[in-house]
Amino acid sequence: TQLLEQSPQFLSIQEGENLTVYCNSSSVFSSLQWYRQEPGEGPVLLVTVVTGGEVKKLKRLTFQFGDARKDSSLHITAAQPGDTGLYLCAGDYGNNRLAFGKGNQVVVIP
Amino acid sequence: DTEVTQTPKHLVMGMTNKKSLKCEQHMGHRAMYWYKQKAKKPPELMFVYSYEKLSINESVPSRFSPECPNSSLLNLHLHALQPEDSALYLCASSQVGDLNYGYTFGSGTRLTVV
């Protein structure tokens, strides 16, 4: 299984602040995905990035895929309490398999 | 229909019981998966089904037995489990050979083995 490291593991910020979390690997992935998971629920797909250097925006969330397709970042602008959750990155390592990082637990305080 | 439905949502079973977890999707996905997730850990792949055939078993103990009766259904049969098997069991589906649209996960079954 390919190793994906996410940092920071835990982040607590005030409503309205900006934050960035990271997903890094020594391996190259054909695609990388970001999911958000809330307690007791399954992960929900936010975005898939495929091309090195790609930037995708989803409202206040900005996702970037590294040029070498080994790492990615998620930036949230003006965080809201509804952004609270566990953010998981996952890399496609073939045969329809995804390897998940341990996640970034984000808490946005009203 | 863009959902994956898992039943039951919660299950408590004894170590000598036999139970089954069920998963259903109607998105036309031909790949289906079982993942296990312990508290504060990422999901870990257990099984992959592709076109209703088991394609990957990630060295899962035989007390877990998957079954894919048709392209919409995926079951996980449980027998003689241990307390350490308590976890959130997640079912997911996707297109085969193209993960650009990612996995669609169900809400999971919270399993407690007593």
Tab-separated table of C-alpha atoms in Angstrom:
chain	number	residue	atom	x	y	z
A	1	THR	CA	0.000	0.000	0.000
A	2	GLN	CA	1.281	3.446	-0.913
A	3	LEU	CA	1.837	5.735	2.043
A	4	LEU	CA	0.040	9.054	2.207
A	5	GLU	CA	0.900	11.410	5.027
A	6	GLN	CA	-1.452	14.184	6.001
A	7	SER	CA	-0.527	17.194	8.096
A	8	PRO	CA	-1.449	18.646	10.441
A	9	GLN	CA	-3.386	15.777	12.015
A	10	PHE	CA	-5.541	18.205	14.002
A	11	LEU	CA	-6.351	21.858	13.399
A	12	SER	CA	-8.679	24.123	15.357
A	13	ILE	CA	-9.435	27.613	14.056
A	14	GLN	CA	-11.929	30.424	14.547
A	15	GLU	CA	-14.748	31.028	12.108
A	16	GLY	CA	-13.616	33.330	9.307
A	17	GLU	CA	-9.966	32.305	9.374
A	18	ASN	CA	-8.162	30.600	6.509
A	19	LEU	CA	-6.456	27.206	6.723
A	20	THR	CA	-4.352	24.893	4.606
A	21	VAL	CA	-3.827	21.155	5.075
A	22	TYR	CA	-1.422	18.907	3.218
A	23	CYS	CA	-1.216	15.411	1.772
A	24	ASN	CA	2.233	14.094	0.846
A	25	SER	CA	3.629	10.887	-0.568
A	26	SER	CA	6.842	9.538	-2.038
A	27	SER	CA	4.766	7.770	-4.690
A	28	VAL	CA	3.223	9.053	-7.898
A	29	PHE	CA	-0.527	8.615	-8.247
A	30	SER	CA	-2.618	8.619	-11.402
A	31	SER	CA	-5.190	10.631	-9.481
A	32	LEU	CA	-5.725	11.904	-5.972
A	33	GLN	CA	-9.001	12.552	-4.237
A	34	TRP	CA	-10.156	14.512	-1.224
A	35	TYR	CA	-13.059	13.348	0.921
A	36	ARG	CA	-14.732	14.830	3.996
A	37	GLN	CA	-16.038	12.498	6.674
A	38	GLU	CA	-18.293	13.367	9.591
A	39	PRO	CA	-18.591	11.169	12.709
A	40	GLY	CA	-20.514	7.940	12.105
A	41	GLU	CA	-20.835	8.592	8.372
A	42	GLY	CA	-19.011	7.477	5.247
A	43	PRO	CA	-16.552	9.759	3.462
A	44	VAL	CA	-18.031	12.087	0.837
A	45	LEU	CA	-16.013	12.922	-2.265
A	46	LEU	CA	-15.070	16.590	-2.600
A	47	VAL	CA	-12.761	16.585	-5.623
A	48	THR	CA	-10.511	14.500	-7.841
A	49	VAL	CA	-7.255	15.946	-9.202
A	50	VAL	CA	-5.543	14.233	-12.097
A	51	THR	CA	-3.064	16.540	-13.832
A	52	GLY	CA	0.179	17.697	-12.190
A	53	GLY	CA	-0.126	21.351	-11.171
A	54	GLU	CA	-3.900	21.254	-11.407
A	55	VAL	CA	-5.928	23.640	-9.233
A	56	LYS	CA	-9.623	23.074	-8.574
A	57	LYS	CA	-12.017	25.273	-6.653
A	58	LEU	CA	-15.178	24.219	-4.863
A	59	LYS	CA	-16.761	27.363	-3.400
A	60	ARG	CA	-14.369	28.360	-0.553
A	61	LEU	CA	-12.204	25.243	-0.953
A	62	THR	CA	-9.161	25.261	-3.243
A	63	PHE	CA	-7.362	22.026	-4.079
A	64	GLN	CA	-3.944	21.803	-5.678
A	65	PHE	CA	-2.118	18.779	-7.096
A	66	GLY	CA	1.665	18.963	-7.056
A	67	ASP	CA	3.565	19.139	-10.343
A	68	ALA	CA	5.054	15.677	-9.713
A	69	ARG	CA	1.646	14.221	-8.751
A	70	LYS	CA	2.920	13.119	-5.337
A	71	ASP	CA	1.317	15.692	-3.088
A	72	SER	CA	-1.713	17.875	-2.712
A	73	SER	CA	-3.058	20.696	-0.576
A	74	LEU	CA	-6.485	21.868	0.480
A	75	HIS	CA	-7.005	25.547	1.327
A	76	ILE	CA	-10.209	26.767	2.957
A	77	THR	CA	-10.976	30.484	2.835
A	78	ALA	CA	-13.090	32.086	5.552
A	79	ALA	CA	-13.817	28.803	7.305
A	80	GLN	CA	-17.343	28.134	8.533
A	81	PRO	CA	-18.493	25.762	11.322
A	82	GLY	CA	-19.961	23.560	8.575
A	83	ASP	CA	-16.419	22.927	7.330
A	84	THR	CA	-15.711	20.936	10.498
A	85	GLY	CA	-14.840	17.334	9.686
A	86	LEU	CA	-12.143	14.819	8.887
A	87	TYR	CA	-10.522	15.547	5.525
A	88	LEU	CA	-9.093	12.431	3.907
A	89	CYS	CA	-6.857	12.341	0.876
A	90	ALA	CA	-6.739	9.157	-1.171
A	91	GLY	CA	-4.457	8.062	-3.982
A	92	ASP	CA	-5.370	5.773	-6.859
A	93	TYR	CA	-2.736	3.040	-6.912
A	94	GLY	CA	-4.261	0.843	-9.565
A	95	ASN	CA	-6.761	-2.011	-9.875
A	96	ASN	CA	-9.502	0.338	-8.677
A	97	ARG	CA	-7.856	0.645	-5.250
A	98	LEU	CA	-7.556	3.786	-3.162
A	99	ALA	CA	-5.052	4.244	-0.350
A	100	PHE	CA	-6.177	6.700	2.314
A	101	GLY	CA	-4.114	9.007	4.461
A	102	LYS	CA	-4.865	9.260	8.193
A	103	GLY	CA	-6.767	12.484	7.689
A	104	ASN	CA	-6.756	16.099	8.816
A	105	GLN	CA	-9.257	16.701	11.612
A	106	VAL	CA	-10.497	20.276	11.221
A	107	VAL	CA	-12.586	22.036	13.866
A	108	VAL	CA	-14.018	25.468	13.113
A	109	ILE	CA	-15.132	27.298	16.239
A	110	PRO	CA	-18.080	29.698	15.865
B	1	ASP	CA	-30.141	7.406	-7.526
B	2	THR	CA	-26.722	8.508	-6.286
B	3	GLU	CA	-26.640	6.670	-2.987
B	4	VAL	CA	-25.091	3.605	-1.498
B	5	THR	CA	-27.380	2.163	1.169
B	6	GLN	CA	-26.019	0.028	3.994
B	7	THR	CA	-28.017	-1.985	6.495
B	8	PRO	CA	-28.125	-2.289	9.397
B	9	LYS	CA	-26.729	1.014	10.639
B	10	HIS	CA	-25.754	-0.519	13.971
B	11	LEU	CA	-25.120	-4.162	14.893
B	12	VAL	CA	-24.139	-5.800	18.156
B	13	MET	CA	-23.208	-9.460	17.930
B	14	GLY	CA	-21.699	-12.125	20.112
B	15	MET	CA	-18.562	-13.988	19.181
B	16	THR	CA	-20.541	-17.131	18.290
B	17	ASN	CA	-23.162	-15.360	16.168
B	18	LYS	CA	-23.535	-15.311	12.403
B	19	LYS	CA	-24.696	-12.068	10.872
B	20	SER	CA	-24.603	-10.307	7.507
B	21	LEU	CA	-24.040	-6.726	6.433
B	22	LYS	CA	-25.814	-5.560	3.307
B	23	CYS	CA	-25.004	-2.911	0.736
B	24	GLU	CA	-27.041	-1.763	-2.260
B	25	GLN	CA	-26.400	0.740	-5.063
B	26	HIS	CA	-28.314	1.639	-8.210
B	27	MET	CA	-25.785	3.894	-9.892
B	28	GLY	CA	-24.737	1.322	-12.454
B	29	HIS	CA	-21.325	0.975	-10.820
B	30	ARG	CA	-19.648	-2.349	-11.514
B	31	ALA	CA	-16.967	-2.104	-8.825
B	32	MET	CA	-17.903	-2.503	-5.173
B	33	TYR	CA	-15.796	-2.508	-2.054
B	34	TRP	CA	-15.737	-3.289	1.636
B	35	TYR	CA	-13.612	-1.115	3.910
B	36	LYS	CA	-13.043	-1.353	7.661
B	37	GLN	CA	-12.461	1.776	9.710
B	38	LYS	CA	-11.370	1.827	13.349
B	39	ALA	CA	-11.770	4.938	15.456
B	40	LYS	CA	-9.425	7.772	14.472
B	41	LYS	CA	-7.936	5.654	11.664
B	42	PRO	CA	-8.343	5.844	7.889
B	43	PRO	CA	-10.499	3.315	6.021
B	44	GLU	CA	-8.649	0.064	5.252
B	45	LEU	CA	-9.503	-1.901	2.125
B	46	MET	CA	-10.842	-5.415	2.705
B	47	PHE	CA	-12.331	-6.625	-0.590
B	48	VAL	CA	-12.824	-5.423	-4.159
B	49	TYR	CA	-15.459	-6.795	-6.513
B	50	SER	CA	-15.262	-6.043	-10.208
B	51	TYR	CA	-18.128	-7.135	-12.475
B	52	GLU	CA	-19.514	-9.199	-9.597
B	53	LYS	CA	-16.293	-11.193	-9.226
B	54	LEU	CA	-13.929	-10.955	-6.285
B	55	SER	CA	-10.781	-9.333	-7.636
B	56	ILE	CA	-8.922	-8.369	-4.469
B	57	ASN	CA	-8.862	-9.833	-0.962
B	58	GLU	CA	-6.467	-7.864	1.212
B	59	SER	CA	-5.538	-10.885	3.360
B	60	VAL	CA	-8.762	-10.653	5.333
B	61	PRO	CA	-9.432	-13.462	7.871
B	62	SER	CA	-11.898	-16.102	6.710
B	63	ARG	CA	-14.380	-15.139	9.425
B	64	PHE	CA	-15.298	-12.357	6.969
B	65	SER	CA	-16.927	-13.737	3.814
B	66	PRO	CA	-18.024	-11.381	1.023
B	67	GLU	CA	-20.679	-12.124	-1.542
B	68	CYS	CA	-21.888	-10.221	-4.601
B	69	PRO	CA	-25.231	-11.716	-5.699
B	70	ASN	CA	-25.713	-9.205	-8.520
B	71	SER	CA	-24.401	-5.900	-9.806
B	72	SER	CA	-26.393	-3.884	-7.252
B	73	LEU	CA	-25.835	-5.883	-4.077
B	74	LEU	CA	-22.846	-6.642	-1.889
B	75	ASN	CA	-22.980	-8.626	1.324
B	76	LEU	CA	-20.449	-9.287	4.050
B	77	HIS	CA	-21.109	-12.429	6.073
B	78	LEU	CA	-19.694	-12.474	9.570
B	79	HIS	CA	-18.996	-15.540	11.692
B	80	ALA	CA	-17.029	-16.124	14.888
B	81	LEU	CA	-15.790	-12.556	15.091
B	82	GLN	CA	-13.498	-11.219	17.788
B	83	PRO	CA	-13.959	-8.053	19.870
B	84	GLU	CA	-11.111	-6.428	17.924
B	85	ASP	CA	-13.264	-6.692	14.796
B	86	SER	CA	-15.506	-3.979	16.218
B	87	ALA	CA	-15.357	-1.087	13.760
B	88	LEU	CA	-17.265	0.938	11.179
B	89	TYR	CA	-17.693	-1.163	8.045
B	90	LEU	CA	-18.033	0.906	4.919
B	91	CYS	CA	-19.307	-0.177	1.536
B	92	ALA	CA	-18.409	1.817	-1.559
B	93	SER	CA	-18.943	1.632	-5.288
B	94	SER	CA	-17.331	3.130	-8.362
B	95	GLN	CA	-16.901	2.766	-12.067
B	96	VAL	CA	-14.456	0.072	-13.117
B	97	GLY	CA	-11.102	1.299	-14.405
B	98	ASP	CA	-11.882	4.986	-13.883
B	99	LEU	CA	-11.659	6.554	-10.435
B	100	ASN	CA	-11.936	10.135	-11.675
B	101	TYR	CA	-15.415	10.217	-10.177
B	102	GLY	CA	-14.165	8.618	-7.000
B	103	TYR	CA	-15.905	6.213	-4.722
B	104	THR	CA	-19.432	6.671	-3.448
B	105	PHE	CA	-19.554	5.465	0.138
B	106	GLY	CA	-22.456	4.311	2.208
B	107	SER	CA	-22.990	5.592	5.740
B	108	GLY	CA	-21.526	2.430	7.174
B	109	THR	CA	-22.508	-0.218	9.691
B	110	ARG	CA	-21.218	0.345	13.209
B	111	LEU	CA	-20.361	-3.186	14.406
B	112	THR	CA	-19.743	-4.067	18.030
B	113	VAL	CA	-18.594	-7.598	18.891
B	114	VAL	CA	-19.186	-8.586	22.505
